[in-house]
Tab-separated table of C-alpha atoms in Angstrom:
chain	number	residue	atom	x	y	z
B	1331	UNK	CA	6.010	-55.715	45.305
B	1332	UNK	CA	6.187	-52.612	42.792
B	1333	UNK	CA	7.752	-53.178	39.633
B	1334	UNK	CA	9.418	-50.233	37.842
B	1335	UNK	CA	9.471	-50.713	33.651
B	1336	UNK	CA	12.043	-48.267	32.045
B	1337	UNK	CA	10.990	-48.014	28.717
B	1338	UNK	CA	7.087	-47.409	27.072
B	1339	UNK	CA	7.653	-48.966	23.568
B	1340	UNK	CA	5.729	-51.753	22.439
B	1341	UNK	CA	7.128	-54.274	24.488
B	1342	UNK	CA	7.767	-52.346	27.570
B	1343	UNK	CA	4.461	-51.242	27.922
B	1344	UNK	CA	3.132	-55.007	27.307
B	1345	UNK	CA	4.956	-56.373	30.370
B	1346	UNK	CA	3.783	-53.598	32.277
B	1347	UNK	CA	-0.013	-54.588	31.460
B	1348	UNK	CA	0.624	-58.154	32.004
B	1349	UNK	CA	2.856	-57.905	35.455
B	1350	UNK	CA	0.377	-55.213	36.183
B	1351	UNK	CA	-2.379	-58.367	36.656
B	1352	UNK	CA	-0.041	-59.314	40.169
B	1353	UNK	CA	1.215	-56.378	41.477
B	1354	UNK	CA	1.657	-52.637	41.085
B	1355	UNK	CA	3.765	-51.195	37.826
B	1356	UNK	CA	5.427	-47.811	37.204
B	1357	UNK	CA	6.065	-47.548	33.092
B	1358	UNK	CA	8.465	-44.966	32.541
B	1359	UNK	CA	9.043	-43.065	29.694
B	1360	UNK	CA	11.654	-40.393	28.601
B	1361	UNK	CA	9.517	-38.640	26.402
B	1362	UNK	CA	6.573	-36.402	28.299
B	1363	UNK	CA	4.432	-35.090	25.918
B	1364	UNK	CA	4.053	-39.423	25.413
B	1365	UNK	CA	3.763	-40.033	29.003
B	1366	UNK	CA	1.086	-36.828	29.434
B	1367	UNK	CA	-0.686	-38.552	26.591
B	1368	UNK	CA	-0.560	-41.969	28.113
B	1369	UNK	CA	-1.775	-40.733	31.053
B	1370	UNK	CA	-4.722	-39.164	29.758
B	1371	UNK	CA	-5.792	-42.296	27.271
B	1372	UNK	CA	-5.020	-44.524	29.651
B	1373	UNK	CA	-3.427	-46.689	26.876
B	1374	UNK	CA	-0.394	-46.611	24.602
B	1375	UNK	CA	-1.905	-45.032	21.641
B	1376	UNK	CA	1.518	-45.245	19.720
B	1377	UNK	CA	2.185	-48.481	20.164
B	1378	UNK	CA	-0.711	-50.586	21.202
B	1379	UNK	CA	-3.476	-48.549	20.978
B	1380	UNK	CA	-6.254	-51.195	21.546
B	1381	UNK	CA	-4.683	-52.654	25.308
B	1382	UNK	CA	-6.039	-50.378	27.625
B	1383	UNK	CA	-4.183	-49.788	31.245
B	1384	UNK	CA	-5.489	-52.149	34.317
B	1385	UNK	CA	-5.950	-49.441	37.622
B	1386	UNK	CA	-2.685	-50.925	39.067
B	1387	UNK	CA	-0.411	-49.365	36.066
B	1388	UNK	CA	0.669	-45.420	36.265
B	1389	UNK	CA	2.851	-43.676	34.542
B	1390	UNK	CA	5.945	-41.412	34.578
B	1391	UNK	CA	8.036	-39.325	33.130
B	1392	UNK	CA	10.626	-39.019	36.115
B	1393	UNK	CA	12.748	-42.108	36.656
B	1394	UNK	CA	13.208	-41.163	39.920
B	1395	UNK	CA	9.365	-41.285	40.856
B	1396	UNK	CA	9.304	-44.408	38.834
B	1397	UNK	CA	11.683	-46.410	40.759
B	1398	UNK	CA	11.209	-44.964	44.500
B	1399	UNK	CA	10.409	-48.101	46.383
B	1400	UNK	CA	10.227	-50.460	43.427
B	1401	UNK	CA	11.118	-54.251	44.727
B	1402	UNK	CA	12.608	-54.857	41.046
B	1403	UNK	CA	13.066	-52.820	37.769
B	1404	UNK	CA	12.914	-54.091	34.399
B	1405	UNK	CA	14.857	-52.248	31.747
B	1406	UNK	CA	12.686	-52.494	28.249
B	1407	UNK	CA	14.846	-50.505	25.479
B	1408	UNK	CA	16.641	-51.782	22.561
B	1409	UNK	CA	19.788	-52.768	23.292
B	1410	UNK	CA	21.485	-49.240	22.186
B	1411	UNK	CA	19.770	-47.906	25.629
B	1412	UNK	CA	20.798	-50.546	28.487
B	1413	UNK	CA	24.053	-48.753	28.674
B	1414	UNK	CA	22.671	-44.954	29.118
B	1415	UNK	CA	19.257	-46.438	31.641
B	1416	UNK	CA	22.239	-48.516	33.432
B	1417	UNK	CA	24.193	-45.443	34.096
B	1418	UNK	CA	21.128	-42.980	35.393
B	1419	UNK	CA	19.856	-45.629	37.576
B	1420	UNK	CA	23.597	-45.676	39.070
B	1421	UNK	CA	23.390	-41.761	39.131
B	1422	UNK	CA	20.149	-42.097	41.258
B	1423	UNK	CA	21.662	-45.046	43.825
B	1424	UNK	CA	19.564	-47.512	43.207
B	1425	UNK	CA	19.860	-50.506	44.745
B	1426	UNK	CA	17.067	-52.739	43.336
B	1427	UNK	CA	17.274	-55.735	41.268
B	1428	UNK	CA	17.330	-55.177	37.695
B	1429	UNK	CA	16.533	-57.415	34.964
B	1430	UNK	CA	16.927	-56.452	31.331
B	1431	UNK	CA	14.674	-57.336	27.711
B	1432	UNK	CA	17.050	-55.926	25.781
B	1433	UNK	CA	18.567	-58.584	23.104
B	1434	UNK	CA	21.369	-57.773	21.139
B	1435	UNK	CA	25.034	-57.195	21.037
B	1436	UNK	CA	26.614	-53.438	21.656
B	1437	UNK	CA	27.364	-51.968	18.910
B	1438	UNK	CA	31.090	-51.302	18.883
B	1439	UNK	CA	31.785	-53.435	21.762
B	1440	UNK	CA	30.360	-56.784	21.112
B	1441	UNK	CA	28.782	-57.149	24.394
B	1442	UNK	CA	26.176	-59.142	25.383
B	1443	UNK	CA	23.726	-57.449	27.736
B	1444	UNK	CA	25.264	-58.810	31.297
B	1445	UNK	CA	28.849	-57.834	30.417
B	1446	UNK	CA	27.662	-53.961	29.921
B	1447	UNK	CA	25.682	-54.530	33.351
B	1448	UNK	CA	29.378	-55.689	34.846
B	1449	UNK	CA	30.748	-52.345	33.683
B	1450	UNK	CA	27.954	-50.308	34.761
B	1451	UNK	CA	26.389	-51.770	37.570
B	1452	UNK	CA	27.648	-52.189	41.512
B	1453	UNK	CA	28.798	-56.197	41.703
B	1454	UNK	CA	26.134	-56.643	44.869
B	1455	UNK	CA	22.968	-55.758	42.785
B	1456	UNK	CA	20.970	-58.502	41.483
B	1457	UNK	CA	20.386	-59.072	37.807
B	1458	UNK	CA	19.418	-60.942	34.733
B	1459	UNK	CA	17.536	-61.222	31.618
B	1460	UNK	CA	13.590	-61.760	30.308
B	1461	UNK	CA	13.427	-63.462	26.948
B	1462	UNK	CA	11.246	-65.955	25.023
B	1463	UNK	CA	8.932	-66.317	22.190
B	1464	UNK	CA	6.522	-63.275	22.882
B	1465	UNK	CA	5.105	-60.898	20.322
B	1466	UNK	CA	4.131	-57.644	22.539
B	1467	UNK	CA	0.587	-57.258	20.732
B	1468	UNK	CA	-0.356	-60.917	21.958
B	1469	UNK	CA	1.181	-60.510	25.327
B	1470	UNK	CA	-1.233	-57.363	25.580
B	1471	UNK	CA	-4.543	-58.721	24.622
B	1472	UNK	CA	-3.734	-61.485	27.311
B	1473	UNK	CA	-3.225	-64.428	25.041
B	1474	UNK	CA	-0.459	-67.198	26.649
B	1475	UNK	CA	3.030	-67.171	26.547
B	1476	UNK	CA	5.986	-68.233	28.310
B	1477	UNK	CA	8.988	-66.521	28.646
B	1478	UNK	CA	12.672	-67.357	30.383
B	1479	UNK	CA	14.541	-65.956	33.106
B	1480	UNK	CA	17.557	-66.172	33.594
B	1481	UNK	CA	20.587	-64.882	35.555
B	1482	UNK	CA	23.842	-66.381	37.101
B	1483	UNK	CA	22.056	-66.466	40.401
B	1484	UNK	CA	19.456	-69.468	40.039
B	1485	UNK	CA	17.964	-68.507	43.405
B	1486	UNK	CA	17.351	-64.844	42.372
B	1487	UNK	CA	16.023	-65.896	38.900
B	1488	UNK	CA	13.359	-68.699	40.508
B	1489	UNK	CA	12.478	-66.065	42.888
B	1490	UNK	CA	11.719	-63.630	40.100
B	1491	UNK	CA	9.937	-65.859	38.757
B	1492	UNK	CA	7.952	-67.068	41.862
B	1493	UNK	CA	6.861	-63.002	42.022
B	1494	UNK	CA	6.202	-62.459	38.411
B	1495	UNK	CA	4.635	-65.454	37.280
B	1496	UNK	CA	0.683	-65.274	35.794
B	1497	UNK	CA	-1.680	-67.762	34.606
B	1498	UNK	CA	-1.304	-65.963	31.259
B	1499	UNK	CA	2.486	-65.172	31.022
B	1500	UNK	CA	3.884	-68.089	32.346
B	1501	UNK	CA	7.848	-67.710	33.458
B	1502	UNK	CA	10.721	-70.293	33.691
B	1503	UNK	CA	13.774	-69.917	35.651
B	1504	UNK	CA	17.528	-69.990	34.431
B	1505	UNK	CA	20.803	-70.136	35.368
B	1506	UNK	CA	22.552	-69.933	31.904
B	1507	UNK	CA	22.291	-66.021	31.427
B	1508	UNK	CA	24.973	-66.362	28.512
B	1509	UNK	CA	22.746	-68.796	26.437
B	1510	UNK	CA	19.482	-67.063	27.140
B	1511	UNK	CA	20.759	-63.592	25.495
B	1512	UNK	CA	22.757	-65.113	22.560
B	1513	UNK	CA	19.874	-66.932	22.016
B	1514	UNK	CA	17.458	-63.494	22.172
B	1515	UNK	CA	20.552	-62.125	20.030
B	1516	UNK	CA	21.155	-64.297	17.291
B	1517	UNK	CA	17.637	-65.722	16.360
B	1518	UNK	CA	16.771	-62.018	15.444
B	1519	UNK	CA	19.534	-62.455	12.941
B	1520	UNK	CA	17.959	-65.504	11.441
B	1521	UNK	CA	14.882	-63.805	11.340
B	1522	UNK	CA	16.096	-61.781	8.935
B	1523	UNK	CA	17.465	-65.019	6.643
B	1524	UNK	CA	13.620	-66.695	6.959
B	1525	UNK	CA	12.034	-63.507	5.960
B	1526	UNK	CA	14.369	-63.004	2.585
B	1527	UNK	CA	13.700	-66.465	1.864
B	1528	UNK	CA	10.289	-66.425	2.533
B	1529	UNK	CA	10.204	-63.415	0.422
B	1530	UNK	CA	11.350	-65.007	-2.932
B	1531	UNK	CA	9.306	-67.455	-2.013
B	1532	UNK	CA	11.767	-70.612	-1.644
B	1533	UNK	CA	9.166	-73.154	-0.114
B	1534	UNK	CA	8.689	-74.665	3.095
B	1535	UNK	CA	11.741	-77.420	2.919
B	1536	UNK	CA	14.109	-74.521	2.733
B	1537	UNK	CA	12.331	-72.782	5.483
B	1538	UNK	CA	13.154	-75.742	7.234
B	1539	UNK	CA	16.519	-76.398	6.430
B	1540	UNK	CA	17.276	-72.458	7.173
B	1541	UNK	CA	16.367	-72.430	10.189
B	1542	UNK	CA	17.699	-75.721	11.394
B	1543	UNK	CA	21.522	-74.939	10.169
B	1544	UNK	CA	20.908	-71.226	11.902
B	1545	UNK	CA	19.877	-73.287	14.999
B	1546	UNK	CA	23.799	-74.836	14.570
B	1547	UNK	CA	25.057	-71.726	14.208
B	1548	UNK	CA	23.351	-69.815	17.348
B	1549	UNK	CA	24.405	-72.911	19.289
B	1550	UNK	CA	28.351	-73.102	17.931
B	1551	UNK	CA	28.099	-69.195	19.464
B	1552	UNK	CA	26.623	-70.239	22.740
B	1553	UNK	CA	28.885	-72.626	23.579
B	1554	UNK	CA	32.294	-70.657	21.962
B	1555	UNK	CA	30.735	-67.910	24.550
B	1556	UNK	CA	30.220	-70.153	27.454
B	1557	UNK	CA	27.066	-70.802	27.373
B	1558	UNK	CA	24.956	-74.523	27.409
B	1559	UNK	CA	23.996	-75.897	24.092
B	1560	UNK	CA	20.326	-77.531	25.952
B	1561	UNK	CA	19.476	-73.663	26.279
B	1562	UNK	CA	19.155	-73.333	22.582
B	1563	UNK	CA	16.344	-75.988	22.791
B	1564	UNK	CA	14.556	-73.858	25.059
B	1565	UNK	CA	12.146	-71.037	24.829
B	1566	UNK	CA	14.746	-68.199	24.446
B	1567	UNK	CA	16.762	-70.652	21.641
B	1568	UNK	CA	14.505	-72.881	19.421
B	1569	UNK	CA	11.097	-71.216	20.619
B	1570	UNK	CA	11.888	-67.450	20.056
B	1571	UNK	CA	13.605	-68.667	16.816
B	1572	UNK	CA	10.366	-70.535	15.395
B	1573	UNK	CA	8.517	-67.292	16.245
B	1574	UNK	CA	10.435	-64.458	15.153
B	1575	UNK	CA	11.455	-66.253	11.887
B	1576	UNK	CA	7.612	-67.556	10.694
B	1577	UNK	CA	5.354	-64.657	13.121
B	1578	UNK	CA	3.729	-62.421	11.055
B	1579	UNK	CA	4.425	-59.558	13.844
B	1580	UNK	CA	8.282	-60.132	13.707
B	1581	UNK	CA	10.205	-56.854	12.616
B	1582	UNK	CA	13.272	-58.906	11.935
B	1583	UNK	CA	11.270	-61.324	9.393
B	1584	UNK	CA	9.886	-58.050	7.897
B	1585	UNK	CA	13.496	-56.927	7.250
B	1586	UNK	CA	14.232	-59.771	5.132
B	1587	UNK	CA	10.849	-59.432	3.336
B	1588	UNK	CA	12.004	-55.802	2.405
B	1589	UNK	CA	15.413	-57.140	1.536
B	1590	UNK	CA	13.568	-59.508	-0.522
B	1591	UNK	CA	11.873	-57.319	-2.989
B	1592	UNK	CA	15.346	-55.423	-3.568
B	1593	UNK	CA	15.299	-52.493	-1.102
B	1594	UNK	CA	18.045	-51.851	0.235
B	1595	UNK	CA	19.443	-51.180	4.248
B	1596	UNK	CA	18.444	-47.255	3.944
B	1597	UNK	CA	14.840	-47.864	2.257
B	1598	UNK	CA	14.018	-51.518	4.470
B	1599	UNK	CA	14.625	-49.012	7.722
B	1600	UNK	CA	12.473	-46.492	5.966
B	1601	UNK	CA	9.681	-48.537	5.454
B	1602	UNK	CA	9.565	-50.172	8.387
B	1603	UNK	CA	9.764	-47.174	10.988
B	1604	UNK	CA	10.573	-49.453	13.699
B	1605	UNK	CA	13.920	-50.601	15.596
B	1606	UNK	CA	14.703	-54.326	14.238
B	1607	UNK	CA	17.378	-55.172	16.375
B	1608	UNK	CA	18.999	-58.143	14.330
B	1609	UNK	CA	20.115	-55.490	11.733
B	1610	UNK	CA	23.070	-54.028	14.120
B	1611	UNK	CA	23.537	-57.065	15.858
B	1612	UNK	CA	24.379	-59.066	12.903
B	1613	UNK	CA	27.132	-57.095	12.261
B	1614	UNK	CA	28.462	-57.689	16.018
B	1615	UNK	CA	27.597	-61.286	16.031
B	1616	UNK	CA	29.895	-61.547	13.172
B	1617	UNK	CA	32.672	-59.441	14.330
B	1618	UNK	CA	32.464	-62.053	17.211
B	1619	UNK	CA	32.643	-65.045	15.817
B	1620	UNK	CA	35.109	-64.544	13.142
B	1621	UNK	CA	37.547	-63.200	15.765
B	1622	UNK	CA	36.943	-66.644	17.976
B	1623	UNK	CA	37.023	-68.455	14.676
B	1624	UNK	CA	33.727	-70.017	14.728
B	1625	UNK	CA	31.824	-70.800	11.347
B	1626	UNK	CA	28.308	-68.836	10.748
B	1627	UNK	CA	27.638	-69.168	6.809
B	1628	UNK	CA	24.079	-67.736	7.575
B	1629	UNK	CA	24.920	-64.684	9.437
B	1630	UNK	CA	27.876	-63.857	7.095
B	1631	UNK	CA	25.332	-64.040	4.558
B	1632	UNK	CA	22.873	-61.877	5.773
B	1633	UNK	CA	25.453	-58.702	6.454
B	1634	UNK	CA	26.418	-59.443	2.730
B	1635	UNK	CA	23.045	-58.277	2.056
B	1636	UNK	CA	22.708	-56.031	4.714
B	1637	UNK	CA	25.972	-53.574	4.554
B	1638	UNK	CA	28.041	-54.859	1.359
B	1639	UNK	CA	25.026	-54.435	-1.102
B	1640	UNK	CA	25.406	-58.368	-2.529
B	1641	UNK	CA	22.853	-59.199	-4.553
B	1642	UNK	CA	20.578	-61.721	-2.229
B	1643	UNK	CA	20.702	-63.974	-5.456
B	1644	UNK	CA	24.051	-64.605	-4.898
B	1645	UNK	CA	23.701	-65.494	-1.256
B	1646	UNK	CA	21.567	-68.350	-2.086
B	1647	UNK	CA	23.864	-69.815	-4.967
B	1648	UNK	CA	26.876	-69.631	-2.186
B	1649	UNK	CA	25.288	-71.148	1.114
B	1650	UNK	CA	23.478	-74.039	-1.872
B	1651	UNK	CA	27.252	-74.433	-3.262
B	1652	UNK	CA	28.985	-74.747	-0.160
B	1653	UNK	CA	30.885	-78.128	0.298
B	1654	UNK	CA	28.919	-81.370	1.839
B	1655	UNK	CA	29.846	-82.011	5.214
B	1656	UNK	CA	28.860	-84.188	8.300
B	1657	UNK	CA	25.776	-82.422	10.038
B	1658	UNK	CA	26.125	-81.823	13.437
B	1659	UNK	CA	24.169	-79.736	15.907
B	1660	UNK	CA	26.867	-78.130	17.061
């Protein structure tokens, strides 16, 4: 089976080495002065400059080329994209399965990546999501990892699975599609919380207890938004959490680092030159759940910081002050 992957960032182009090991890959690119370069270094020398290209991955500018007689396509661009890569792959009639990376909310809209595939793609297509605790530099050098995937069609997502799997990326199949991108969504968002907390150097216990009440909240959103609470102990809830919040690599953590040491929005983007996807989504997430009236102290918190300029000092004072209460998971 080919595999077409739309999109040649980091991550993109780190599935397309690894799925690369099974069958062949088309990475596709918008940009071709990067693609001409690509082809020439046989690497990505923006991204991962150090994870050379196996024989069985080319590359192309032309998403037309890129799909022609691809068996699935896998769309690998921040969530601001899915909606624009959606629509040209509908301008060129494709009929292939798609699955999506993306992980996020729309900004705007406050969808979740399936709901802007219902508005954009043909009902009879295929689809679903890839999502887990994977940093694209580790995936890339061929270290282990397992990832999730999952779509409303358990028989589609087991046979992606039964296609893709490797003995170094190792895939698990899932029917709760909902879960699996809040999940990818919202732990970016605590990312952000770890890393400011980390930054001012709060210890380990509240680490700990951080992440464990975020773990409520991303699970109070999954099941407001239909989705199964057991996802969130999976690997696209509790492991991708654990590893974007603590992972060195993890552009979300770095945002709270940044926030940390008193930049603000403007100069954290600045510095880090990268998308960091929890920053827009946080806002959405929020948006969400105040409108369904469900209680997220932690992502409140963090677009305080993020958009209304509170002092991060101040954060910490409220979420300690707040009023003692039963703990529940959910």
């Amino acid at each position: 089976m080919k595999l077409a992957v739309l999109g040649a960032g980091a991550w993109g182009t780190a599935l397309a080495i690894r799925f690369a090991d099974r069958q062949a890959v088309t990475l596709w690119s918008r940009e071709a002065d990067q693609v001409a370069l690509m082809q020439q270094e046989r690497c990505n020398t923006r991204y991962l400059p150090n994870a050379s290209f196996p024989d069985t991955l080319t590359v192309s500018h032309s998403m037309a080329d890129a799909i022609a007689g691809a068996g699935l396509i896998l769309i690998v661009t921040p969530m601001s994209g899915l909606r624009g890569t959606l629509k040209a792959l509908a301008e060129l009639g494709n009929t292939a399965p798609v699955l999506w990376a993306c992980k996020g909310l729309e900004a705007g809209t406050m969808l979740l990546p399936h709901q802007v595939a219902e508005q954009e793609m043909p009902t009879h297509i295929a689809r679903g999501m890839l999502s887990g605790p994977s940093f694209a530099q580790e995936v890339a050098k061929g270290l282990p990892a397992a990832v999730t995937i999952a779509a409303s069609d358990a028989a589609f997502a087991q046979q992606v699975v039964n296609d893709l799997n490797t003995n170094i990326l190792r895939l698990y199949a899932s029917d709760d599609i909902i879960g699996v991108e809040i999940g990818a969504a919202v732990k970016n968002v605590m990312a952000i919380a770890a890393g400011v907390a980390d930054g001012l150097n709060l210890g380990l216990n509240a680490r700990a207890a951080l992440l464990t009440r975020g773990l409520a909240e991303m699970a109070r959103f999954c099941v407001a938004l239909g989705g199964k609470p057991e996802t969130m102990m999976g690997l696209a809830g509790i492991g991708d959490l654990m590893l974007t919040a603590t992972g060195d690599l993890s552009r979300n953590r770095r945002v709270g680092l940044l926030l940390a040491q008193g930049l603000d929005l403007d100069g954290v983007l600045k510095n880090l030159g990268h998308v960091a996807e929890g920053v827009p989504t946080a806002r959405e997430v929020l948006r969400q759940a105040e409108g369904l009236g469900i209680e997220m102290p932690i992502t409140r918190s963090v677009c305080q910081v993020l958009f209304d300029n509170v002092a991060v000092s101040d954060i910490i004072a409220e979420l300690m002050g707040r009023s003692p209460k039963m703990e529940a998971a959910v």
